[in-house]
Short mmCIF file of C-alpha atoms and ligand atoms in Angstrom, two decimals:
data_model
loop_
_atom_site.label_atom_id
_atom_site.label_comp_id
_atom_site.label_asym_id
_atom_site.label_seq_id
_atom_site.Cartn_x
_atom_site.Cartn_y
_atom_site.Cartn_z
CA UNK X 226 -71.23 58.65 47.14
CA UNK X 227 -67.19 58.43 45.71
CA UNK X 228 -66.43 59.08 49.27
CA UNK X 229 -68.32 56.55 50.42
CA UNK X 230 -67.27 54.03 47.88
CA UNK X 231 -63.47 54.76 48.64
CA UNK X 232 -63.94 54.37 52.39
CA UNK X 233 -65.51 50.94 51.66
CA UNK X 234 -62.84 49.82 49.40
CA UNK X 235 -59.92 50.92 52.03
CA UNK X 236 -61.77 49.05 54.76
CA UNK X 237 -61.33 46.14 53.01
CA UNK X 238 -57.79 46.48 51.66
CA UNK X 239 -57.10 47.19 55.50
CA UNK X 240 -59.13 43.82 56.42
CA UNK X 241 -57.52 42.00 54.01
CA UNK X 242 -53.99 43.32 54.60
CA UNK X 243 -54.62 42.31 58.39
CA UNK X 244 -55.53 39.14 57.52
CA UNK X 245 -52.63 38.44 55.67
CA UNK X 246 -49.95 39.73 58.54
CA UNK X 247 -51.72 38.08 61.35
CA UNK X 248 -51.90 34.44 58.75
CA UNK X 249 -47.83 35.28 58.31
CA UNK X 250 -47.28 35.83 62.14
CA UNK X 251 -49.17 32.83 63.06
CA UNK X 252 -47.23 30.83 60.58
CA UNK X 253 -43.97 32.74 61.91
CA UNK X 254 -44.72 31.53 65.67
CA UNK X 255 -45.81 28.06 64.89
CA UNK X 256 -42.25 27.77 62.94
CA UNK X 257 -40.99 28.91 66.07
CA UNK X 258 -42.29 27.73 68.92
CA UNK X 259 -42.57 24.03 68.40
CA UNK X 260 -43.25 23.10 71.71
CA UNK X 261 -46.13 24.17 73.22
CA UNK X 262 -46.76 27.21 75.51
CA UNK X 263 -43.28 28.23 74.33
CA UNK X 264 -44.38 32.25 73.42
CA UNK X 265 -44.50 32.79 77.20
CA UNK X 266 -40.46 34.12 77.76
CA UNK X 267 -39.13 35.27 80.32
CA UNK X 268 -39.53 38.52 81.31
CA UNK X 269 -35.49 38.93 81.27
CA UNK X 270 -34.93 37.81 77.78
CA UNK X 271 -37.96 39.90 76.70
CA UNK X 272 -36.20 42.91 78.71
CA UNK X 273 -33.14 42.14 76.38
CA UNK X 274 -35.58 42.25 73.41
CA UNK X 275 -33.24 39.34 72.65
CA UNK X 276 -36.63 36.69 71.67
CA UNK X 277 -36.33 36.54 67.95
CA UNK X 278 -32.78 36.00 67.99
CA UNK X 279 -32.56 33.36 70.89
CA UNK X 280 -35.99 31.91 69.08
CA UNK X 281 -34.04 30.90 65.61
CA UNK X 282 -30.31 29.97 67.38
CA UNK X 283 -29.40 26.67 66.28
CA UNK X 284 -27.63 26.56 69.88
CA UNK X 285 -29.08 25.67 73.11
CA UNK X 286 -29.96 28.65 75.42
CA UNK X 287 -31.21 28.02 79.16
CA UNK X 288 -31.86 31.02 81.01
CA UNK X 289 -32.42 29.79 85.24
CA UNK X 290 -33.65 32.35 88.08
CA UNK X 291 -32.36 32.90 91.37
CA UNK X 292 -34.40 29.78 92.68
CA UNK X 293 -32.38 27.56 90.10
CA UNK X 294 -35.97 27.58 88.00
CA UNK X 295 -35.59 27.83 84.83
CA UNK X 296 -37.10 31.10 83.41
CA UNK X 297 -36.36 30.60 79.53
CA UNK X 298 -35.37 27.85 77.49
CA UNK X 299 -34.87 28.25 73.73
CA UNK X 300 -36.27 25.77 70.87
CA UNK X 301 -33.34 24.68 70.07
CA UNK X 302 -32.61 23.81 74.05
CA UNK X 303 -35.30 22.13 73.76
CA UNK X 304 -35.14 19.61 70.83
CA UNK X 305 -31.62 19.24 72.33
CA UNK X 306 -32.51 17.66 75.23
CA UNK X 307 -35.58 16.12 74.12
CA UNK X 308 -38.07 18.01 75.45
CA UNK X 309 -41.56 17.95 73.85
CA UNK X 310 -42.87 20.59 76.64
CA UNK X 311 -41.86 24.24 77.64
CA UNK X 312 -39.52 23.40 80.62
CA UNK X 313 -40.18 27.24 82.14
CA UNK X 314 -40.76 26.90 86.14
CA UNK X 315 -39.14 23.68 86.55
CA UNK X 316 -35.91 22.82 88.25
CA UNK X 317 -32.84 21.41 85.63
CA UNK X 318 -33.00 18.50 87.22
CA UNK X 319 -36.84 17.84 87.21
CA UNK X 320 -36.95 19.31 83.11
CA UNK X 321 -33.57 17.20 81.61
CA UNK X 322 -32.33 14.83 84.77
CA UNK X 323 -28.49 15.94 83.16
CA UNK X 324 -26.16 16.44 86.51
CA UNK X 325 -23.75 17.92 84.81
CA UNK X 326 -25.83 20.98 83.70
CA UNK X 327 -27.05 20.74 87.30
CA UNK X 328 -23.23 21.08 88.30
CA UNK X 329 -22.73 23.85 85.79
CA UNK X 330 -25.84 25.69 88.10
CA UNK X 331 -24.14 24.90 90.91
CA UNK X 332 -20.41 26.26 89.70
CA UNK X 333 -22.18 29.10 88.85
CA UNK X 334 -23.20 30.35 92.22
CA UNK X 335 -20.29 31.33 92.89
CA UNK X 336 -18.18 31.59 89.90
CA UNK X 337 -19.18 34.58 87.28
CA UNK X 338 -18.63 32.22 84.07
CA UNK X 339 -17.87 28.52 83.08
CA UNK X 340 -16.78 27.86 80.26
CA UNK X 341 -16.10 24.91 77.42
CA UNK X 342 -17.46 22.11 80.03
CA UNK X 343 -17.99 18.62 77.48
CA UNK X 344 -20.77 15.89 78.48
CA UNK X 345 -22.18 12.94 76.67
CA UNK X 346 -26.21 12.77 76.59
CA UNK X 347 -27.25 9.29 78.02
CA UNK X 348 -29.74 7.43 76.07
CA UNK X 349 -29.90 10.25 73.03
CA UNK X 350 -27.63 8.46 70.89
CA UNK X 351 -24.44 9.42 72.03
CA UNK X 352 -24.72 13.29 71.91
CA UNK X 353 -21.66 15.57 72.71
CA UNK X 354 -22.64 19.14 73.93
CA UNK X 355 -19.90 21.71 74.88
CA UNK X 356 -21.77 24.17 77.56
CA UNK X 357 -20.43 27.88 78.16
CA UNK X 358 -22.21 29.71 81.38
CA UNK X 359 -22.10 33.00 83.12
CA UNK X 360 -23.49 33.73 86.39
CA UNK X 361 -26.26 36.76 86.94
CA UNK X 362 -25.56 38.87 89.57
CA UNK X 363 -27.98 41.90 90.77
CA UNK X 364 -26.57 45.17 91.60
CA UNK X 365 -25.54 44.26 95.10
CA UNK X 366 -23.86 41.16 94.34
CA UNK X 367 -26.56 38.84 94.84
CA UNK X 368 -26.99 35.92 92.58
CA UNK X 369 -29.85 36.34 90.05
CA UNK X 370 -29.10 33.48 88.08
CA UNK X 371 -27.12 31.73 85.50
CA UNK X 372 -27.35 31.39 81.58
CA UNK X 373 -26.05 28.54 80.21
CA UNK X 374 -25.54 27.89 76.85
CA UNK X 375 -25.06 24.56 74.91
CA UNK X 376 -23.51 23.98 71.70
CA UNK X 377 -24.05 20.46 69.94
CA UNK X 378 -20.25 19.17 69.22
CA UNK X 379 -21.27 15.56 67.86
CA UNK X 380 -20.35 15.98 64.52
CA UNK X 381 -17.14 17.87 65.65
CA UNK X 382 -16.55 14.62 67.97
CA UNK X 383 -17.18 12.20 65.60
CA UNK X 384 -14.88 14.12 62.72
CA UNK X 385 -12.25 14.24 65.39
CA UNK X 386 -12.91 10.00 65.84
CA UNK X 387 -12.21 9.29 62.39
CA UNK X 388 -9.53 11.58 62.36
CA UNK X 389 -7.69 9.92 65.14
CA UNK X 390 -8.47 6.30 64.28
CA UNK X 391 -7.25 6.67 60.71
CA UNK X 392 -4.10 8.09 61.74
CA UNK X 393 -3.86 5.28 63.75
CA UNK X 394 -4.72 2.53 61.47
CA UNK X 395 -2.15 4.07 58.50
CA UNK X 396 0.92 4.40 60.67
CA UNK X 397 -0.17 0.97 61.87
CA UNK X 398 -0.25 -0.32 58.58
CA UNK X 399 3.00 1.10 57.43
CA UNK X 400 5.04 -0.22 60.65
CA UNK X 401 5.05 -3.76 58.44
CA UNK X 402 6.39 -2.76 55.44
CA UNK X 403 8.89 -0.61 56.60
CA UNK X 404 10.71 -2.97 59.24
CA UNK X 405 10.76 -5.36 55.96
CA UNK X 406 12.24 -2.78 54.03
CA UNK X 407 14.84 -1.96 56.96
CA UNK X 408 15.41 -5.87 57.39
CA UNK X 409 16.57 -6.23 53.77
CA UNK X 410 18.66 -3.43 53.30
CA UNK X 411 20.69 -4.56 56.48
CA UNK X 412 21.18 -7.34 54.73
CA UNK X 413 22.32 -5.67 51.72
CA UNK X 414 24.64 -3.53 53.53
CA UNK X 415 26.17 -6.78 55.35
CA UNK X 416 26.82 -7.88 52.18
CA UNK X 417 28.27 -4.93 50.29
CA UNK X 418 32.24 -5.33 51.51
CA UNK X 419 33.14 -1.82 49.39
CA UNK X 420 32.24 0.74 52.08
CA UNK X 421 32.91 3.28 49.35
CA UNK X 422 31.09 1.65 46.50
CA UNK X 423 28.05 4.15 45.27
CA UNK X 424 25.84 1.11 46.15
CA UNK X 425 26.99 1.38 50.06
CA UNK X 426 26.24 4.79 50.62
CA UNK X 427 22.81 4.37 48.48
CA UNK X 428 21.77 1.76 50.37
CA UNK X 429 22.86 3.31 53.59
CA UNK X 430 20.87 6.59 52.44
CA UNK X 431 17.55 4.09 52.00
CA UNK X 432 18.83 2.82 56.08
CA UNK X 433 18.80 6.50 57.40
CA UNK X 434 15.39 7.48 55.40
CA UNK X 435 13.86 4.19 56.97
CA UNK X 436 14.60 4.98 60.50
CA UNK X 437 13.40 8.64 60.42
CA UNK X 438 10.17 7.04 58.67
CA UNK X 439 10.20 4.88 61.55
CA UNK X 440 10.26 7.43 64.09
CA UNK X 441 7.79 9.62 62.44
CA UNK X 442 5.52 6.50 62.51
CA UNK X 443 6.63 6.00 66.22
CA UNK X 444 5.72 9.16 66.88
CA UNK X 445 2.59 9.44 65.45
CA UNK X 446 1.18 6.68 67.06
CA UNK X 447 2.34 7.68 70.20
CA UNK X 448 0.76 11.25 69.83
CA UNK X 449 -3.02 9.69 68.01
CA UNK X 450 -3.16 7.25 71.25
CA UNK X 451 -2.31 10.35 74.01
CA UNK X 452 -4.45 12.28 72.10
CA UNK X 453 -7.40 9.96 71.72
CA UNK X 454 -6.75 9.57 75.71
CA UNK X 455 -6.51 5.93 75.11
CA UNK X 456 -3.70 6.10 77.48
CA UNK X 457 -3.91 4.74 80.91
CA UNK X 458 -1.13 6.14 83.32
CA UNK X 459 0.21 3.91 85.70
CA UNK X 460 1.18 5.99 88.08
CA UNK X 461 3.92 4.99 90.33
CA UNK X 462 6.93 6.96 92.47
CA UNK X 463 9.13 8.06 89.88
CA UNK X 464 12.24 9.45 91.42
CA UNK X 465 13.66 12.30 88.74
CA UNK X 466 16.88 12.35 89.84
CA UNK X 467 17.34 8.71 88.36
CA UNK X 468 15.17 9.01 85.74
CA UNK X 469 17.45 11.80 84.20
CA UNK X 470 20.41 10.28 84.93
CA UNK X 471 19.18 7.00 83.09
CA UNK X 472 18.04 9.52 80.05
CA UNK X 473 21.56 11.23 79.90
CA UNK X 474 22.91 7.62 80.10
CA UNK X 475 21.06 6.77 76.77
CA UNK X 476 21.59 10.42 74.81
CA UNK X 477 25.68 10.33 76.12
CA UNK X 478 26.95 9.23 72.66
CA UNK X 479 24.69 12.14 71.14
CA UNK X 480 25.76 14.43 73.49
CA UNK X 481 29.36 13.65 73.30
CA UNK X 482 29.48 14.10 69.54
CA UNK X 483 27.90 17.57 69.69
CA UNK X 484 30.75 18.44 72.63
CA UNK X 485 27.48 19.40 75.08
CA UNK X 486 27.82 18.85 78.84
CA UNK X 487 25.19 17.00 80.85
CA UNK X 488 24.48 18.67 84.04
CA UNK X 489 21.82 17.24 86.65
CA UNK X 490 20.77 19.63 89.28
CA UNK X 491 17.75 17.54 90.38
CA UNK X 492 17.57 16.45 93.90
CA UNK X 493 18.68 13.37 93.99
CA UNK X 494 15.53 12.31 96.84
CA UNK X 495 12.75 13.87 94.66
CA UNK X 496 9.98 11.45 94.41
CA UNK X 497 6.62 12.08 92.32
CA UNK X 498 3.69 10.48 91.78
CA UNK X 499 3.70 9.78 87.43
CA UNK X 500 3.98 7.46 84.80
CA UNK X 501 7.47 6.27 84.84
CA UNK X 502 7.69 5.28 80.89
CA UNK X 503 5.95 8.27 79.78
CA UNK X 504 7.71 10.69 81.82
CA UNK X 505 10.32 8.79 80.73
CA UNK X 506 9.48 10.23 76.65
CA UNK X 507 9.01 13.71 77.59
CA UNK X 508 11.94 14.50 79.51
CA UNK X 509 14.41 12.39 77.07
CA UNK X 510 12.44 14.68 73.86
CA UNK X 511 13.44 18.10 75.91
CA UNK X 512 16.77 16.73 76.59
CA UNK X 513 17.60 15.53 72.98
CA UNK X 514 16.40 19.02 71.35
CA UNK X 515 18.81 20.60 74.10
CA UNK X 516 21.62 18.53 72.49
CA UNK X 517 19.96 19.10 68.98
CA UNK X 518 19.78 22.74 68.89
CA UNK X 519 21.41 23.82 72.20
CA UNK X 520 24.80 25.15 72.84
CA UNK X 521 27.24 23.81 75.42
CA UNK X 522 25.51 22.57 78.08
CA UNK X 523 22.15 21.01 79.18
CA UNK X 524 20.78 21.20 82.47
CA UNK X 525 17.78 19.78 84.56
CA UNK X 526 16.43 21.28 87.37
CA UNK X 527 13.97 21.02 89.70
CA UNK X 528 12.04 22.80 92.15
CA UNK X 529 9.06 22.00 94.42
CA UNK X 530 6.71 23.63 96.96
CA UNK X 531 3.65 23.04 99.02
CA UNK X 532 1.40 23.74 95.40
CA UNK X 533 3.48 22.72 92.74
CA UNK X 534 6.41 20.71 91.14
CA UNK X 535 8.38 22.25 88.54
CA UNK X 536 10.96 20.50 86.13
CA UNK X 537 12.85 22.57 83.85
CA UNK X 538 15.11 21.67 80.95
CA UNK X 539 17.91 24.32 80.42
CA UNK X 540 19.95 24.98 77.43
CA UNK X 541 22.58 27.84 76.36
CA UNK X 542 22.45 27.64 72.76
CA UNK X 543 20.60 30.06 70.44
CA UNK X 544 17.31 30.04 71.36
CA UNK X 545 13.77 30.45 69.80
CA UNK X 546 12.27 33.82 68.80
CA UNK X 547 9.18 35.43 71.08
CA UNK X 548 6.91 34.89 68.56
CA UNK X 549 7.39 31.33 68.09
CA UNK X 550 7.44 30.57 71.91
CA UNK X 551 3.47 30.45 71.51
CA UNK X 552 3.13 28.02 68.56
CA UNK X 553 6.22 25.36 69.65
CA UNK X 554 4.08 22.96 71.15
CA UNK X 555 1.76 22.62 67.99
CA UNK X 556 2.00 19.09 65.64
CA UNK X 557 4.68 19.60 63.09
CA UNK X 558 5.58 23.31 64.15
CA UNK X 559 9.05 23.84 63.66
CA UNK X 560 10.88 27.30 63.66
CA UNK X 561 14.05 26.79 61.09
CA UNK X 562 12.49 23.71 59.17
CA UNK X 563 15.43 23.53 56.79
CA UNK X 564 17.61 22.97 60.02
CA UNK X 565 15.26 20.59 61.20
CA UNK X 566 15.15 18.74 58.46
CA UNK X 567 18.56 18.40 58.65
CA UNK X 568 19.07 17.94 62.03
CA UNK X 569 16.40 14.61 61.57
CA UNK X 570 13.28 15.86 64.27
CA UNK X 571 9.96 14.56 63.38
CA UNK X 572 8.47 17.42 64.56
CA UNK X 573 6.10 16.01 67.31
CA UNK X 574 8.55 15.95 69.82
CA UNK X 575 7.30 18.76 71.92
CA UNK X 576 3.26 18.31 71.02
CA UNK X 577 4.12 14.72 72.74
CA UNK X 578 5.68 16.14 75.74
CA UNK X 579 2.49 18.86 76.14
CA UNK X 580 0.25 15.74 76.11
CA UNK X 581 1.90 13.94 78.59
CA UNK X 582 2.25 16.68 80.86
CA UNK X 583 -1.64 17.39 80.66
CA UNK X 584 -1.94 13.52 81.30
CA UNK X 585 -0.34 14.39 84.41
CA UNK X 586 -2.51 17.31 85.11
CA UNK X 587 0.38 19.39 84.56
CA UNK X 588 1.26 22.26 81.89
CA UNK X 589 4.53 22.53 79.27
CA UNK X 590 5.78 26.21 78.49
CA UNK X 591 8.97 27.23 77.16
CA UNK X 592 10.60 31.12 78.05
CA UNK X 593 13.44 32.11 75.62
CA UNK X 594 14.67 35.16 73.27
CA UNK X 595 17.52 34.72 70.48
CA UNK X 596 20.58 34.39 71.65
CA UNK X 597 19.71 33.25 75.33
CA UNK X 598 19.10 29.45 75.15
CA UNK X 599 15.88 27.99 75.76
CA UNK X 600 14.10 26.85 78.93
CA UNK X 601 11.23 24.38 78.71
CA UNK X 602 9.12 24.08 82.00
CA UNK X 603 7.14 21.17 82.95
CA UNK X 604 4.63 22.51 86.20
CA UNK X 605 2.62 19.74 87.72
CA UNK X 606 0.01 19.94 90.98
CA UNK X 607 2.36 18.74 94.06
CA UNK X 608 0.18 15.58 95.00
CA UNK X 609 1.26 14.19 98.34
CA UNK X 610 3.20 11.13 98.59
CA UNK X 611 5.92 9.81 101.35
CA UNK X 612 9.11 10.51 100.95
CA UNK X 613 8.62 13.48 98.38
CA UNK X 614 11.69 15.43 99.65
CA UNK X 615 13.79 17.49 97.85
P1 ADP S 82 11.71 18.24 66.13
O1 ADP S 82 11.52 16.79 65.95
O2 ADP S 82 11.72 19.00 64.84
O3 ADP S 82 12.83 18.55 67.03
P2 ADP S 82 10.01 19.20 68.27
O4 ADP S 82 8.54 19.19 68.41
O5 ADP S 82 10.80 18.46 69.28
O6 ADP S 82 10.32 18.70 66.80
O7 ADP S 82 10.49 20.70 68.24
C1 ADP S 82 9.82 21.63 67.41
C2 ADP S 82 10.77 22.72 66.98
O8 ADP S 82 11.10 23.55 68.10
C3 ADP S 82 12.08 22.25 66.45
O9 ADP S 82 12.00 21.94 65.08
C4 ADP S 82 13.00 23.43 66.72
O10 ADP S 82 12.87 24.37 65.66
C5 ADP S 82 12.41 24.05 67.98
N1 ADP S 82 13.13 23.69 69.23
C6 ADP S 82 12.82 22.70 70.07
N2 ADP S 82 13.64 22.67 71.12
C7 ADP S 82 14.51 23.67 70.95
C8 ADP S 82 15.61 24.19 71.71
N3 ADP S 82 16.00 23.63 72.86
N4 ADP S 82 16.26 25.28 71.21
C9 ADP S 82 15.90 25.85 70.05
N5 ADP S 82 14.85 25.43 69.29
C10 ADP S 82 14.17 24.35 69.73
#
């Protein structure tokens, strides 16, 4: 009869313990799996026992088969694009009508990954996603598929927005006051006949402080508008020959006060296809940090062949240490800033001249070691244009 009574009572603590996992579970996949038919996966992400994990990733996972179908598509892929149905068995293009993840499919048919690609969603309020693909392949090479993966960057975007216009707007701002202040204390100075009176040299300490306030401002702007790509080249034939000459004609005084000689080695025929103003900027920033920090001498080179045009800016003075090679090119990076400080850089100079190189399409790098000068390349695609001789 006790054995009896104890059998009943575990059959119901087992009922009711059933109960209460398969009420949790149920909750568990509804939390889910908002959309609907969305527990069937694919039998590949099953295989990878990966479900629960891709299930509850805040970013976007699409997982297409061989016949650019899509096998899998996560939740959050999902609410991403809108979708209020499992997209499984459709084409990209019939499930999200986004050509750029159709592009993405296509890249990946015959390259193994892609990787940071940005688009806008149209009509979702002005969505940024960052996507991030590799390619399946099967044993034998053959393709098997793609998975693509999609990462919401609005807020980053937007952050990034603000950021830019309110560096914009401030150095904007202060551009008025300062030319005031610079305006008056020429004035002062005009008046002050004592050159050696304390208040000369104060006021001519407030001049100096102005201008290098000036050229930070100068700078920034310069750097917040390449940056926010609110830059439009107008690209024309810039010959570089004459454009260095006409940069060397404007740092001479510089140059002849430091004792540095001024060598051009670029063929004086050599035509490309850039922004004559901006071009203009980056070469004149190398040139003055060769007179700044160099040695003797300063030269520009050039060199060009059927893939590529390369302009390099030469110097023989002490150069800059492996290490910081790598971080030059970064806002405000400076490898002595005492010196610099001294010396009266804003540190932007060489973040301006890697933006307008990759304006150009082209790419900045510098090769150096202590003691061996410094050499600052500037590599652009050879585009072809008449007359582009060298
Ligand atoms: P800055 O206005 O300080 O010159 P840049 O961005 O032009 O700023 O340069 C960043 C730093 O790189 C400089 O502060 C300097 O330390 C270093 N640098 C730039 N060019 C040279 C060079 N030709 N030789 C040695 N150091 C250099």
């Amino acid at each position: 009869m006790t054995a009896w009574f104890l059998s009943l009572i575990s059959l119901i603590c087992l009922i009711a313990v059933h109960a209460y996992w398969r009420k949790k579970y149920i909750l568990l996949l509804t939390k889910n799996t908002e959309f609907k038919g969305h527990e069937k996966h694919s039998r590949l992400v099953k295989d990878l026992g990966m479900t629960d994990i891709f299930d509850n990733m805040p970013e976007g996972i699409l997982v297409t088969n061989s016949k650019r179908k899509i096998d899998f598509a996560n939740p959050a892929f999902c609410k991403m694009f809108g979708l209020s149905e499992n997209p499984s068995g459709k084409t990209v293009m019939e499930a999200i009508r986004i050509h750029q993840a159709n592009e993405l499919i296509d890249q990946l048919e015959t390259k193994s990954t892609v990787t940071n690609e940005e688009f806008m969603l149209p009509n979702l309020d002005q969505r940024f996603l960052q996507s991030n693909g590799v390619a399946i392949r099967g044993k034998n090479g053959k393709n098997r598929g793609a998975i693509l993966v999609f990462h919401d960057i609005t807020r980053i975007k937007m952050l990034e927005n603000h950021r830019q216009e309110f560096v914009a707007n401030v150095s904007h701002e202060l551009r008025t006051p300062l030319s005031i202040i610079k305006g008056y204390v020429e004035t002062l100075i005009d008046a002050e006949t004592n050159a050696e009176s304390n208040t000369h040299k104060f006021l001519k300490k407030i001049e100096n402080h102005s201008d290098r306030l000036t050229f930070l401002i100068e700078d920034i702007l310069t750097l917040s508008q390449l940056e926010s790509g609110g830059i439009a080249l107008e690209q024309n034939h810039v010959n570089i020959y004459e454009l260095t000459e006409s940069i060397f004609d404007s740092l001479k005084g510089m140059a002849e006060k430091k004792g540095i000689h001024l060598k051009n080695q670029v063929a004086r025929e050599f035509v490309m296809m850039a922004d004559n103003r901006r071009m203009f900027q980056a070469l004149n920033n190398l040139i003055e940090n060769g007179i700044k920090y160099g040695g003797k001498c300063v030269c520009v080179s050039s060199e060009i062949n059927e893939e590529k045009i390369v302009i390099c800016v030469q110097d023989d003075g002490p150069g800059i240490p492996v290490e910081s090679c790598e971080r030059i090119f970064e806002r405000f990076y400076r490898v002595d800033k005492a010196r610099s400080r001294e010396i009266g850089g804003t540190g932007l100079g060489l973040s301006i001249v890697k933006h307008v190189t990759q304006l150009h399409n082209g790419t900045a790098r510098v090769e150096s070691s202590p003691g061996n000068g410094a050499c600052f390349y500037l590599t652009f695609p050879n585009v072809k244009i008449e007359n582009n001789r060298v």
